[in-house]
Tab-separated table of C-alpha atoms and ligand atoms in Angstrom:
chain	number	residue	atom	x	y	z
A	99	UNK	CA	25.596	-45.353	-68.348
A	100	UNK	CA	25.371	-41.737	-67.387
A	101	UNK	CA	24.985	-40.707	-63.565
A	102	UNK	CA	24.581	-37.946	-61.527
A	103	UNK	CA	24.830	-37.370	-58.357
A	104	UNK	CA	21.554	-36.068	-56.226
A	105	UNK	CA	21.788	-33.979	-53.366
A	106	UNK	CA	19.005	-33.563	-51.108
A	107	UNK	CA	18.889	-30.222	-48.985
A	108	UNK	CA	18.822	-30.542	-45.114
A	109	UNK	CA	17.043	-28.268	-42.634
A	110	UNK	CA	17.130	-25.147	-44.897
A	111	UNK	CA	14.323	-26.500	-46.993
A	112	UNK	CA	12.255	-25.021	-44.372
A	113	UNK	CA	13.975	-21.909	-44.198
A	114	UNK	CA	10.922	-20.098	-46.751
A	115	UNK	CA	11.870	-16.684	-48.024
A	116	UNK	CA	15.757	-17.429	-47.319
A	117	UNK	CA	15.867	-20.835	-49.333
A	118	UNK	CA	16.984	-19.216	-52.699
A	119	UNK	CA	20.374	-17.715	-50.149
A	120	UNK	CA	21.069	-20.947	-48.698
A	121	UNK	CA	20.801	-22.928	-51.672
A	122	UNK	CA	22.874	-20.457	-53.736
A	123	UNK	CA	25.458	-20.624	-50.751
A	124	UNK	CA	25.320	-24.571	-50.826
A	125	UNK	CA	25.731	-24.419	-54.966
A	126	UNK	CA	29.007	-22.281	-54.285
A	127	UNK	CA	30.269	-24.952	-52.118
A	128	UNK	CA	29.715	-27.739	-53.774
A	129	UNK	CA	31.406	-25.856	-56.520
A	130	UNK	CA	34.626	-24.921	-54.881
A	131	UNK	CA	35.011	-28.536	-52.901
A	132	UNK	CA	34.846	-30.578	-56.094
A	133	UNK	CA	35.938	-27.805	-58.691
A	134	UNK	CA	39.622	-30.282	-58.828
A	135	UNK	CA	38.060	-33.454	-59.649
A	136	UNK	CA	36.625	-32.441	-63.153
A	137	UNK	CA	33.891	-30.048	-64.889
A	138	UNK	CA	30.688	-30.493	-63.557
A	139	UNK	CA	26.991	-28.772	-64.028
A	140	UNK	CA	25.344	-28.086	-60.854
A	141	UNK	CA	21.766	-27.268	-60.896
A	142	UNK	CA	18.612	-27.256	-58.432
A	143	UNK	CA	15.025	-27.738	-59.087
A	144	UNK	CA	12.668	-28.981	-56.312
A	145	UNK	CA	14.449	-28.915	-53.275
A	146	UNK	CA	17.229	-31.273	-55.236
A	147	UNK	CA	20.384	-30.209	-56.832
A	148	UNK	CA	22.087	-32.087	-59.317
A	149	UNK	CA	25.657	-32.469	-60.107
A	150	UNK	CA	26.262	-33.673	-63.147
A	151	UNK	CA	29.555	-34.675	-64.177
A	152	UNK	CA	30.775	-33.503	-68.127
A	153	UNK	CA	33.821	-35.617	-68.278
A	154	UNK	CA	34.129	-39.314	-69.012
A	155	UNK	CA	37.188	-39.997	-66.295
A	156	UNK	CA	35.481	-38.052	-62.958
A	157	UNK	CA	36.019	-40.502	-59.995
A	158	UNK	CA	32.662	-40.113	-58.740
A	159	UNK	CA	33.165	-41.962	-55.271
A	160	UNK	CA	35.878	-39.243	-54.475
A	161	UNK	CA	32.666	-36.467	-55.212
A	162	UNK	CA	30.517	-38.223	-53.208
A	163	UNK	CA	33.150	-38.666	-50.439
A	164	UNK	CA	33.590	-34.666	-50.877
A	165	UNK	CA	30.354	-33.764	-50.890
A	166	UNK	CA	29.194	-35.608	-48.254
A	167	UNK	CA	31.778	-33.289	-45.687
A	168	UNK	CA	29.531	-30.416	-46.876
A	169	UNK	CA	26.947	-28.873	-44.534
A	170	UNK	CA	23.135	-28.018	-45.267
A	171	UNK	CA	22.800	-31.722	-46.978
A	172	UNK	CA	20.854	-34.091	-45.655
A	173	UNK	CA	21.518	-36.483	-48.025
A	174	UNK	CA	23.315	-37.792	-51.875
A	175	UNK	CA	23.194	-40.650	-53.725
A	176	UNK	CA	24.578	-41.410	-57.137
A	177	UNK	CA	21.798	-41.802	-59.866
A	178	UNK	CA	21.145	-43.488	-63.057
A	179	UNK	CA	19.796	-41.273	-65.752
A	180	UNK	CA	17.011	-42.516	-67.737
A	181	UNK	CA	14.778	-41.087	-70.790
A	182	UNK	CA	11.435	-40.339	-69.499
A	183	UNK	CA	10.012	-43.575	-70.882
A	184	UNK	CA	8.781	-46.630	-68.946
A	185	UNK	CA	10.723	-49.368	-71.216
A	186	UNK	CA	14.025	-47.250	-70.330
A	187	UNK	CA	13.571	-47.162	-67.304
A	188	UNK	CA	13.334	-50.677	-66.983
A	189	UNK	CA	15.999	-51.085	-68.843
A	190	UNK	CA	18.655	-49.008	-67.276
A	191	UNK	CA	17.196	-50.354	-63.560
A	192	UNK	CA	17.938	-53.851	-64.363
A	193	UNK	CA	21.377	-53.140	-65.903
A	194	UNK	CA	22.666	-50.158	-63.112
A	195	UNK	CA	21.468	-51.679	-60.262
A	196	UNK	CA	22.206	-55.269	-60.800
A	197	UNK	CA	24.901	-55.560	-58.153
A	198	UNK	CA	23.303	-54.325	-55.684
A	199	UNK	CA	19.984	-56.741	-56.516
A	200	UNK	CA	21.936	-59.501	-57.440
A	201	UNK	CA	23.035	-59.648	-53.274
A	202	UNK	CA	19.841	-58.867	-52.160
A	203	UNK	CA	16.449	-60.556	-50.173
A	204	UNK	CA	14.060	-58.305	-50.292
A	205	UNK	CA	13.350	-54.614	-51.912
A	206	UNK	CA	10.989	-52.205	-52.614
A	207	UNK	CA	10.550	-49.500	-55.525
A	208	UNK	CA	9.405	-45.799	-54.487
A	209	UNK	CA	8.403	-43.638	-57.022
A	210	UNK	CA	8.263	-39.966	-57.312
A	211	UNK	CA	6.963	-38.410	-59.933
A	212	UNK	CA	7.160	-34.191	-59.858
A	213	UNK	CA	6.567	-34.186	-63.577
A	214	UNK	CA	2.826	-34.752	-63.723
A	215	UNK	CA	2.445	-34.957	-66.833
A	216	UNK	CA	4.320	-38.452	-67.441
A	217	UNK	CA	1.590	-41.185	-68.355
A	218	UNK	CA	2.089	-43.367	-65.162
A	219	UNK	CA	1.286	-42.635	-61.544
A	220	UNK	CA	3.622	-43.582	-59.089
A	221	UNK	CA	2.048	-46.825	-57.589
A	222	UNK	CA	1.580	-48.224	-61.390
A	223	UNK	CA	5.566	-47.250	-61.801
A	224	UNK	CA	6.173	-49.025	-58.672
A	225	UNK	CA	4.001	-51.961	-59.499
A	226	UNK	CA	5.395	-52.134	-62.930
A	227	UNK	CA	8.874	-51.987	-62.215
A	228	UNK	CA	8.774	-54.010	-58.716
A	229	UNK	CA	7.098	-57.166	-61.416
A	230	UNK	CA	10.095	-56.705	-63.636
A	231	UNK	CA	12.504	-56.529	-61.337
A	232	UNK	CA	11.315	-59.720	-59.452
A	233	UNK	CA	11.259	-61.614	-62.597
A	234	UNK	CA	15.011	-60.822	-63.308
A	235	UNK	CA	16.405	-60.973	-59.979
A	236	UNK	CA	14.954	-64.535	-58.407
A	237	UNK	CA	16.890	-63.965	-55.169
A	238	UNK	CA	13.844	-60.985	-54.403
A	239	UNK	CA	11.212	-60.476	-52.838
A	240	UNK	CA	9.137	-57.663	-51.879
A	241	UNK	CA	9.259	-56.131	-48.632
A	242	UNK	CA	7.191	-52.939	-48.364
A	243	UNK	CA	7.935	-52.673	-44.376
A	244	UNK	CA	11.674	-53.507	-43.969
A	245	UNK	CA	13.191	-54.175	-47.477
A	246	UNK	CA	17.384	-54.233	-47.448
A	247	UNK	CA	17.054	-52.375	-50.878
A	248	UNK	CA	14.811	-49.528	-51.699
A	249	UNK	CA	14.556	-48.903	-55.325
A	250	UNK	CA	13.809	-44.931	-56.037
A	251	UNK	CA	12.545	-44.230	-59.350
A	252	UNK	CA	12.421	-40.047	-59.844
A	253	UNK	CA	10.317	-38.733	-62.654
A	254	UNK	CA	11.674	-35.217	-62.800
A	255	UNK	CA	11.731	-32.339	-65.104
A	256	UNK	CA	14.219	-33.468	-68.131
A	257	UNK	CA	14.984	-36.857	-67.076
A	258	UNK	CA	13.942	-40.005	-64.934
A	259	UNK	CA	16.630	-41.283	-62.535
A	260	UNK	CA	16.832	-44.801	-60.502
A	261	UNK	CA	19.197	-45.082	-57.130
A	262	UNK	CA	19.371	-47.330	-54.415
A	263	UNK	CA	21.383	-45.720	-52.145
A	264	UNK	CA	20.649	-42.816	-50.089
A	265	UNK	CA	23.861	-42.026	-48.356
A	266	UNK	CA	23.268	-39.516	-44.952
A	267	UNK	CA	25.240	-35.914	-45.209
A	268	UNK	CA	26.792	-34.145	-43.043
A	269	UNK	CA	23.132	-32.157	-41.855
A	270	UNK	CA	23.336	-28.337	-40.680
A	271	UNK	CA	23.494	-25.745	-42.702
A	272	UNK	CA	25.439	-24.173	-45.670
A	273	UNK	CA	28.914	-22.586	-44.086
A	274	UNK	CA	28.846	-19.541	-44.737
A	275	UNK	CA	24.887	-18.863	-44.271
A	276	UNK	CA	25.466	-17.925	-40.390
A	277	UNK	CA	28.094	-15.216	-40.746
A	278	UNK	CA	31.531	-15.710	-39.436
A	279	UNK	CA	33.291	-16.340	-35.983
A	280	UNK	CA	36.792	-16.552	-35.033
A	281	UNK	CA	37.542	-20.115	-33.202
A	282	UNK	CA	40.350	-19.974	-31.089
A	283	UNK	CA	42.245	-23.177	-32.282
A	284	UNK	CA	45.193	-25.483	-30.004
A	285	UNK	CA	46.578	-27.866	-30.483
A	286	UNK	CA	44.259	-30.120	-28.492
A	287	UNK	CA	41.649	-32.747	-29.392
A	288	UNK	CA	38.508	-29.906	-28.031
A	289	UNK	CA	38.985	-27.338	-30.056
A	290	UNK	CA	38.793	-28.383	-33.613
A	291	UNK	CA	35.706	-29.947	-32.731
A	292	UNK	CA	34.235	-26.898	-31.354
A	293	UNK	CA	34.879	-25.286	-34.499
A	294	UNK	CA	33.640	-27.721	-36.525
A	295	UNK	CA	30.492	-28.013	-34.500
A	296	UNK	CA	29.625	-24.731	-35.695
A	297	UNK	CA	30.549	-24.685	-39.217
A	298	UNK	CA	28.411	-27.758	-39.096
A	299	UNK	CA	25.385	-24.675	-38.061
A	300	UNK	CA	26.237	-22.542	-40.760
A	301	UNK	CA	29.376	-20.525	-39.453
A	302	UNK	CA	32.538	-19.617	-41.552
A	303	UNK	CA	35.324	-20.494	-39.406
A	304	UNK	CA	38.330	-17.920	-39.019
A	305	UNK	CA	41.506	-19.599	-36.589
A	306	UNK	CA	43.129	-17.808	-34.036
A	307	UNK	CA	46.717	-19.701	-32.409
A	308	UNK	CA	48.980	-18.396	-29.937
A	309	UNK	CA	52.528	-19.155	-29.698
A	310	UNK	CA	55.651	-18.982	-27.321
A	311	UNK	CA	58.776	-19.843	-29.116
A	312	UNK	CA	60.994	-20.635	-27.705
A	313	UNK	CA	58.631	-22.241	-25.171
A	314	UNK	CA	56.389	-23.651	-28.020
A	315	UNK	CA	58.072	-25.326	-30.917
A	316	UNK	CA	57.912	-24.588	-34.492
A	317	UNK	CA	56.403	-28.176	-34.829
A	318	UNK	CA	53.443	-27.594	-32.342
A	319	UNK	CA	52.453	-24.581	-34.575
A	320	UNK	CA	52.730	-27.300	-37.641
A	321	UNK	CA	50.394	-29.082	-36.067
A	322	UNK	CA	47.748	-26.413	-35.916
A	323	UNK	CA	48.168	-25.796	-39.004
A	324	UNK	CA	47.726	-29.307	-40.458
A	325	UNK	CA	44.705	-29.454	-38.152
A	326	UNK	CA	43.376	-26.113	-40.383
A	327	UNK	CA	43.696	-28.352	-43.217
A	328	UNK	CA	42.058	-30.901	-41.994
A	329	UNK	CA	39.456	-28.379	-41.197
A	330	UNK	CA	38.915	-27.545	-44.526
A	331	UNK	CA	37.641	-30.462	-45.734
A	332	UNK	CA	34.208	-29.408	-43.947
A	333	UNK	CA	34.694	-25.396	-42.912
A	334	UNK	CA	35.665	-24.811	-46.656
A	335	UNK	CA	38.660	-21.799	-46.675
A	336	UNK	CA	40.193	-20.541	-43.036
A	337	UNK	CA	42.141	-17.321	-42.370
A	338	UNK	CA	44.511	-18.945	-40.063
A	339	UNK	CA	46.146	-16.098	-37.404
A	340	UNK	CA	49.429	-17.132	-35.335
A	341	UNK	CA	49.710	-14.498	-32.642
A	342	UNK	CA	53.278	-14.311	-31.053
A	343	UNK	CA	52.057	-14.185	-27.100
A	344	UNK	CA	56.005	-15.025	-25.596
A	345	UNK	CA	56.488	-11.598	-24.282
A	346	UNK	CA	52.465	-11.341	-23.003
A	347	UNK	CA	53.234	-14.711	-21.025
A	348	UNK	CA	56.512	-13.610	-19.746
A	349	UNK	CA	54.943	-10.501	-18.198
A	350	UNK	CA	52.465	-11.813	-16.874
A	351	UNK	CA	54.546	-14.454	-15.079
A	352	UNK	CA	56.323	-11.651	-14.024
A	353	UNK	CA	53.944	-9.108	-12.486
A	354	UNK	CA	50.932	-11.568	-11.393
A	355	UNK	CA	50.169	-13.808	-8.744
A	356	UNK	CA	50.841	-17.847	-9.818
A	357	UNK	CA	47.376	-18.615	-9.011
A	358	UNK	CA	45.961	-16.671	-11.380
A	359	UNK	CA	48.558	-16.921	-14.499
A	360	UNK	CA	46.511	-18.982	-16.121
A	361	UNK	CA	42.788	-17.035	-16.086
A	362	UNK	CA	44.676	-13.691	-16.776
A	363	UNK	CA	46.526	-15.549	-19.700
A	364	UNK	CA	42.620	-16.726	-21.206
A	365	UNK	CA	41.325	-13.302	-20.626
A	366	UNK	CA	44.217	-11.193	-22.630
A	367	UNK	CA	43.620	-14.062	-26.053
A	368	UNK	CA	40.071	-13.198	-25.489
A	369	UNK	CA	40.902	-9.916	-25.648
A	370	UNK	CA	43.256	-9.803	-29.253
A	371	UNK	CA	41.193	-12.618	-30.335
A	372	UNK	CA	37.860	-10.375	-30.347
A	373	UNK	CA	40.308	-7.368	-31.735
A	374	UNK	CA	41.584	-9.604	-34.761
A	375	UNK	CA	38.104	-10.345	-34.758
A	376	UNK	CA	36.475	-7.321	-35.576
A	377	UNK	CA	39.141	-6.413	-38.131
A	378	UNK	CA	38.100	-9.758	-39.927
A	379	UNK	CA	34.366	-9.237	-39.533
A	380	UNK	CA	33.798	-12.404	-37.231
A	381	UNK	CA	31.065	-11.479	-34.388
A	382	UNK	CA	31.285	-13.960	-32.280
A	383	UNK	CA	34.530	-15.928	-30.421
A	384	UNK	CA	34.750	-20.329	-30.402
A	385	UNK	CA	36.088	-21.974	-28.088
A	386	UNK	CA	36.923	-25.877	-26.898
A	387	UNK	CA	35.874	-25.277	-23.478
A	388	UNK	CA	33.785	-27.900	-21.569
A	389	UNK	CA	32.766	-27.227	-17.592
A	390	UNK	CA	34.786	-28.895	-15.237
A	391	UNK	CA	37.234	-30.375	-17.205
A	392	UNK	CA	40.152	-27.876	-16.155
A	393	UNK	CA	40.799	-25.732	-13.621
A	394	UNK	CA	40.146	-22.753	-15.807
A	395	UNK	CA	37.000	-24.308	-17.231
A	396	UNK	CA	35.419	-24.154	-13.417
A	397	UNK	CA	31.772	-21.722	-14.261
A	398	UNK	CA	33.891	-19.236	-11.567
A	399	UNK	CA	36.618	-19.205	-14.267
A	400	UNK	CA	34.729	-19.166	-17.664
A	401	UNK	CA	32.553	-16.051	-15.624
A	402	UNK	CA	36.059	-14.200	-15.121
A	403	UNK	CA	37.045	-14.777	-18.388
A	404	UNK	CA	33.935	-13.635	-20.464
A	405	UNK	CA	34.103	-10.554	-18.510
A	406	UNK	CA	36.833	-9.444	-20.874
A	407	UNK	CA	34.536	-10.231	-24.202
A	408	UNK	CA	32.653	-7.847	-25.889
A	409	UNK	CA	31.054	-10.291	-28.200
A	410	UNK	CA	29.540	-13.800	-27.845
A	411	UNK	CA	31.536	-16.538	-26.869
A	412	UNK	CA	30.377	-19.819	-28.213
A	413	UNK	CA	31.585	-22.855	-26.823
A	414	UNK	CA	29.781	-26.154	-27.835
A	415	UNK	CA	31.862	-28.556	-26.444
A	416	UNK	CA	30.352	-27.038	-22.555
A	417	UNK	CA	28.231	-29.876	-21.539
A	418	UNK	CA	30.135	-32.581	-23.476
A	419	UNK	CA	31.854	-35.244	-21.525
A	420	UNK	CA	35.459	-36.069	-23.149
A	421	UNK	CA	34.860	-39.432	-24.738
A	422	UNK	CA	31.792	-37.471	-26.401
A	423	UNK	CA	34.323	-35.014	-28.123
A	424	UNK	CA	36.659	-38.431	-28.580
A	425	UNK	CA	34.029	-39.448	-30.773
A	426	UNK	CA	33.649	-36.831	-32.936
A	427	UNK	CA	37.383	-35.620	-33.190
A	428	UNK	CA	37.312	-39.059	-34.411
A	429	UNK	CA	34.643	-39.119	-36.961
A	430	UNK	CA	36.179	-36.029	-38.772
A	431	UNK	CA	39.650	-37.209	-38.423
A	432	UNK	CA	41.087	-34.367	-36.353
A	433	UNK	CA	42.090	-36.993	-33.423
A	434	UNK	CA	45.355	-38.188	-34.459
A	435	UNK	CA	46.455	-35.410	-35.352
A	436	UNK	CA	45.351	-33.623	-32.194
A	437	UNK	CA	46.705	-36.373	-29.957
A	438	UNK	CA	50.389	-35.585	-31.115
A	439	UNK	CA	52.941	-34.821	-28.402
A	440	UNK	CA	53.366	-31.118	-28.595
A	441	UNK	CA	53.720	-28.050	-26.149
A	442	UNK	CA	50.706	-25.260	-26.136
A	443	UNK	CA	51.796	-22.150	-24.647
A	444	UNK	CA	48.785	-22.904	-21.880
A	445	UNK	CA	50.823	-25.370	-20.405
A	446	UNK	CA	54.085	-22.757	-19.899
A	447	UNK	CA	54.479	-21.119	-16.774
A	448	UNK	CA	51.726	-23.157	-15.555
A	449	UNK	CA	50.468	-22.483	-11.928
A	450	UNK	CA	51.647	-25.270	-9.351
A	451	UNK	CA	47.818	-24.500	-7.436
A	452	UNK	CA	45.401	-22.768	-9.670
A	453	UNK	CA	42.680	-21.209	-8.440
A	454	UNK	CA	39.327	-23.211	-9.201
A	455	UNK	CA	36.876	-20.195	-7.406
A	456	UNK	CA	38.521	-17.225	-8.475
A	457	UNK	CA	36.761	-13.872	-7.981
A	458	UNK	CA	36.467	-11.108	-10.644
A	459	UNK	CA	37.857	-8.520	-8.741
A	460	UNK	CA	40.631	-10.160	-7.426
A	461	UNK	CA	41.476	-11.138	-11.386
A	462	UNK	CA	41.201	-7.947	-12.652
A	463	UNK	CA	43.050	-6.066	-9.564
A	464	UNK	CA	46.063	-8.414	-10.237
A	465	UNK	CA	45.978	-7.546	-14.094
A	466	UNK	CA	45.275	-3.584	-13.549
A	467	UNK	CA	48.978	-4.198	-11.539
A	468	UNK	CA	50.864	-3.896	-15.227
A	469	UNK	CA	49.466	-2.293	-17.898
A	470	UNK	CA	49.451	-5.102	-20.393
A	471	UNK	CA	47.997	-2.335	-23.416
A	472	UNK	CA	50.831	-1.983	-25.209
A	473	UNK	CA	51.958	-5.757	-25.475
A	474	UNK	CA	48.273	-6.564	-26.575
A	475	UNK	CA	48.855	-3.807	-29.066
A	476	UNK	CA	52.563	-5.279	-30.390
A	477	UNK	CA	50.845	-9.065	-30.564
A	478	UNK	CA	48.237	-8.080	-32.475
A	479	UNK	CA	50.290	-6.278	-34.863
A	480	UNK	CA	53.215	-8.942	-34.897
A	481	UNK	CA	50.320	-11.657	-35.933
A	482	UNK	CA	50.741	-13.769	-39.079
A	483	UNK	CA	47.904	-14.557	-41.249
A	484	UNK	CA	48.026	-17.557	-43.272
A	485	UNK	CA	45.053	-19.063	-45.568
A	486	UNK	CA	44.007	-22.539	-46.008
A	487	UNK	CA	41.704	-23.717	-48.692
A	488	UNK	CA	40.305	-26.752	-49.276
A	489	UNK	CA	43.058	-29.552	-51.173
A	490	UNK	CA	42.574	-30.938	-54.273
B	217	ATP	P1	41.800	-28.143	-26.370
B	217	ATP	O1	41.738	-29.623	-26.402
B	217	ATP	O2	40.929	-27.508	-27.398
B	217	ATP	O3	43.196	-27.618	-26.372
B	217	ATP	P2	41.707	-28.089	-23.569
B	217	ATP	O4	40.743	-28.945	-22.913
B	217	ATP	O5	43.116	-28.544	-23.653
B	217	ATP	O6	41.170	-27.728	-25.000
B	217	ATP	P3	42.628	-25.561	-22.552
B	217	ATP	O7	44.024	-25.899	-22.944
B	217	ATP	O8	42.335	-25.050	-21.211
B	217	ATP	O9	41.629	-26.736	-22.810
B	217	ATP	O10	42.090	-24.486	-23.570
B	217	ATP	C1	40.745	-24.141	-23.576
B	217	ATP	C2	40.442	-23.486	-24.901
B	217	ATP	O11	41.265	-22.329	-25.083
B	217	ATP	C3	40.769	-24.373	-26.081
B	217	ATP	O12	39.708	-25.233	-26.384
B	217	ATP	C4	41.003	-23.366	-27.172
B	217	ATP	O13	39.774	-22.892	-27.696
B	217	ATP	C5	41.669	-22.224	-26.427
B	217	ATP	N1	43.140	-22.342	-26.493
B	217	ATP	C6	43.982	-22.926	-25.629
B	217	ATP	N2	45.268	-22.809	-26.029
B	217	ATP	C7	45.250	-22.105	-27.183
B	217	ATP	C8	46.251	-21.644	-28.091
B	217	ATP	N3	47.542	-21.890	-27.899
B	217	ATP	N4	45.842	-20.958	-29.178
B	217	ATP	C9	44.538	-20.720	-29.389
B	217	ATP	N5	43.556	-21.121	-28.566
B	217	ATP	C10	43.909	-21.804	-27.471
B	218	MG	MG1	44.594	-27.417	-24.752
């Protein structure tokens, strides 16, 4: 029997003038994500878009798997397609959704029907249908208040379609549909979260990773880079930068005071992140920083370190306690990978007693000591760009 899969949009249904943007922005997506499983049709018609799949072989579960990474849907479910007649209707319910009613108590059928002109209204379908059903499946019964299965019958333009499963996506909002912001990505379980929590509102995600070979291993910058790809899978494509930072880190260990390696350190990536920024077009900076949970993470710290940034620095993660990150990092499979052993370059030359209160002008009197310009200059040059796109 033929199916297709329905997507339902999320929160920019209400977006009014803007809809026809973000829906052409979620179409594109879709498109790209599940371009490798087969040829597909996508098209949209009241607040629904419809993939439909042109080849025999398509292994539909991996689609709906796909699809269901991809934000500004609120939810999919794969759908039976039926004539616009009553009698096939029937028909194709009893047949497609007989293993799902053959395990069943109790159900209900909702019917929609946007095409007005089809003979019966929607409680007749659902009385209709609900009889039928009850008469081939003994193990019913109805249950309008709690039912395990909710049958959905859609009258719609060209076609009827039956489901029974309504599967949740990912929510938020098309990537893409928010502009673009550079996340500055380690190796660590926060970050790839942070990032992800705002693709999730619409942002195109650009990575920024320093490195300190020989300090930092070839393997920990693998690992960022198989976190990119994991990335993918919801952010869609990421300009991945690796910014060589050996020589910054050196000379700042050199000319600074231990207590504040570390803060000095933040503020100069701010500072070629928002550079490498601008050249890419992101306006905005992501970070995986949550208050408290380090010493450079104190408010004092975070205030001495956005004094550097000319642009907004978005950090979702702030008010997150760590098992609340644990839990995500976990839902979109970035954990695992994140909780590798591996050396960041925060963690060389590391300050024995950092300070927690540190005070702006002390900060910047101990970096105006060495005139870090044309190091920034050289790192930003010397930086790789690699892209990732989604697999498959
Ligand atoms: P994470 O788990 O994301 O590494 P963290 O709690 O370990 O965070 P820090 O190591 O202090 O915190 O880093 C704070 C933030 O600075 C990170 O979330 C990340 O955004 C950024 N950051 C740290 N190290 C790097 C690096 N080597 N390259 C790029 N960004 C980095
Ligand atoms: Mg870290």
């Amino acid at each position: 029997m033929k199916e297709v899969i329905l997507v339902k949009y999320g929160e920019m249904a209400l977006k009014g003038l803007n809809k026809k943007t973000f829906e052409d922005m979620l179409t594109k997506n879709i498109k790209r994500r599940i371009k490798g499983l087969g040829h597909f049709v996508c098209t949209s018609a009241q607040s629904t878009l419809y993939i439909d799949p042109q080849d025999d072989d398509i292994d539909l579960s991996e689609v709906v798997d796909r699809v269901g990474k991809i934000f500004g849907i609120a939810a999919l479910c794969r759908a039976g397609v039926c004539e616009k007649d009553f009698g096939d209707i029937t028909e194709k319910s009893v047949e497609y959704l007989s293993d799902i009613l053959s395990c069943a108590r109790t159900f209900k059928v909702n019917a929609k029907r946007s095409d007005k002109a089809f003979p019966m209204k929607s409680p007749e379908i659902c009385r209709e249908l609900g009889g039928i059903l009850l008469d081939k499946f003994p193990n019913l019964s109805v249950d309008v208040n709690n039912p395990e299965v909710i049958v959905t019958v859609e009258v719609r333009d060209t076609n009827a379609y039956i489901h029974a499963e309504n599967i949740k996506g990912a929510g938020g909002l098309p990537v893409g549909s928010s502009g673009k912001a550079m996340l500055l990505l380690s190796g660590g379980i926060d970050s790839p979260v942070a990032g992800w929590m705002m693709a999730k509102r619409g942002v195109h995600i650009a990575a920024i990773h320093y490195v300190s070979p020989p300090y930092t291993s070839d393997r920990a910058q693998l690992k960022v880079e198989q976190l990119c790809e994991k990335l993918t899978d919801w952010c869609g494509g990421i300009a991945f930068y690796c910014v060589p930072f050996t020589e910054l880190q050196e000379a700042i260990k050199d000319h600074c005071p231990e207590e504040f390696f570390t803060i000095i350190m933040r503020r100069l990536m701010m500072e070629i992140a928002q550079r490498i920024a601008a050249k890419d077009g992101c306006l905005a900076l992501i970070t995986g920083e949550s208050v408290g949970q380090v010493a450079s993470q104190t408010m004092a710290a975070i205030a001495c370190t956005d004094a550097v940034c000319r642009i907004p620095v978005f950090r979702p993660c702030v008010g997150m306690d760590k098992t609340e990150i644990i839990e995500i990092a976990r839902k979109i499979d970035t954990f695992d990978i994140s909780t590798l052993p591996y050396e960041d370059c925060c963690t060389v030359f590391t300050p024995r007693h950092p300070k927690v209160r540190p005070q702006l002008s002390d900060i910047e009197k101990a970096q105006n000591s060495f005139d870090f310009e044309p190091l920034i200059q050289k790192a930003v040059e010397n930086t790789e760009l690699k892209t990732f796109n989604y697999e498959g």
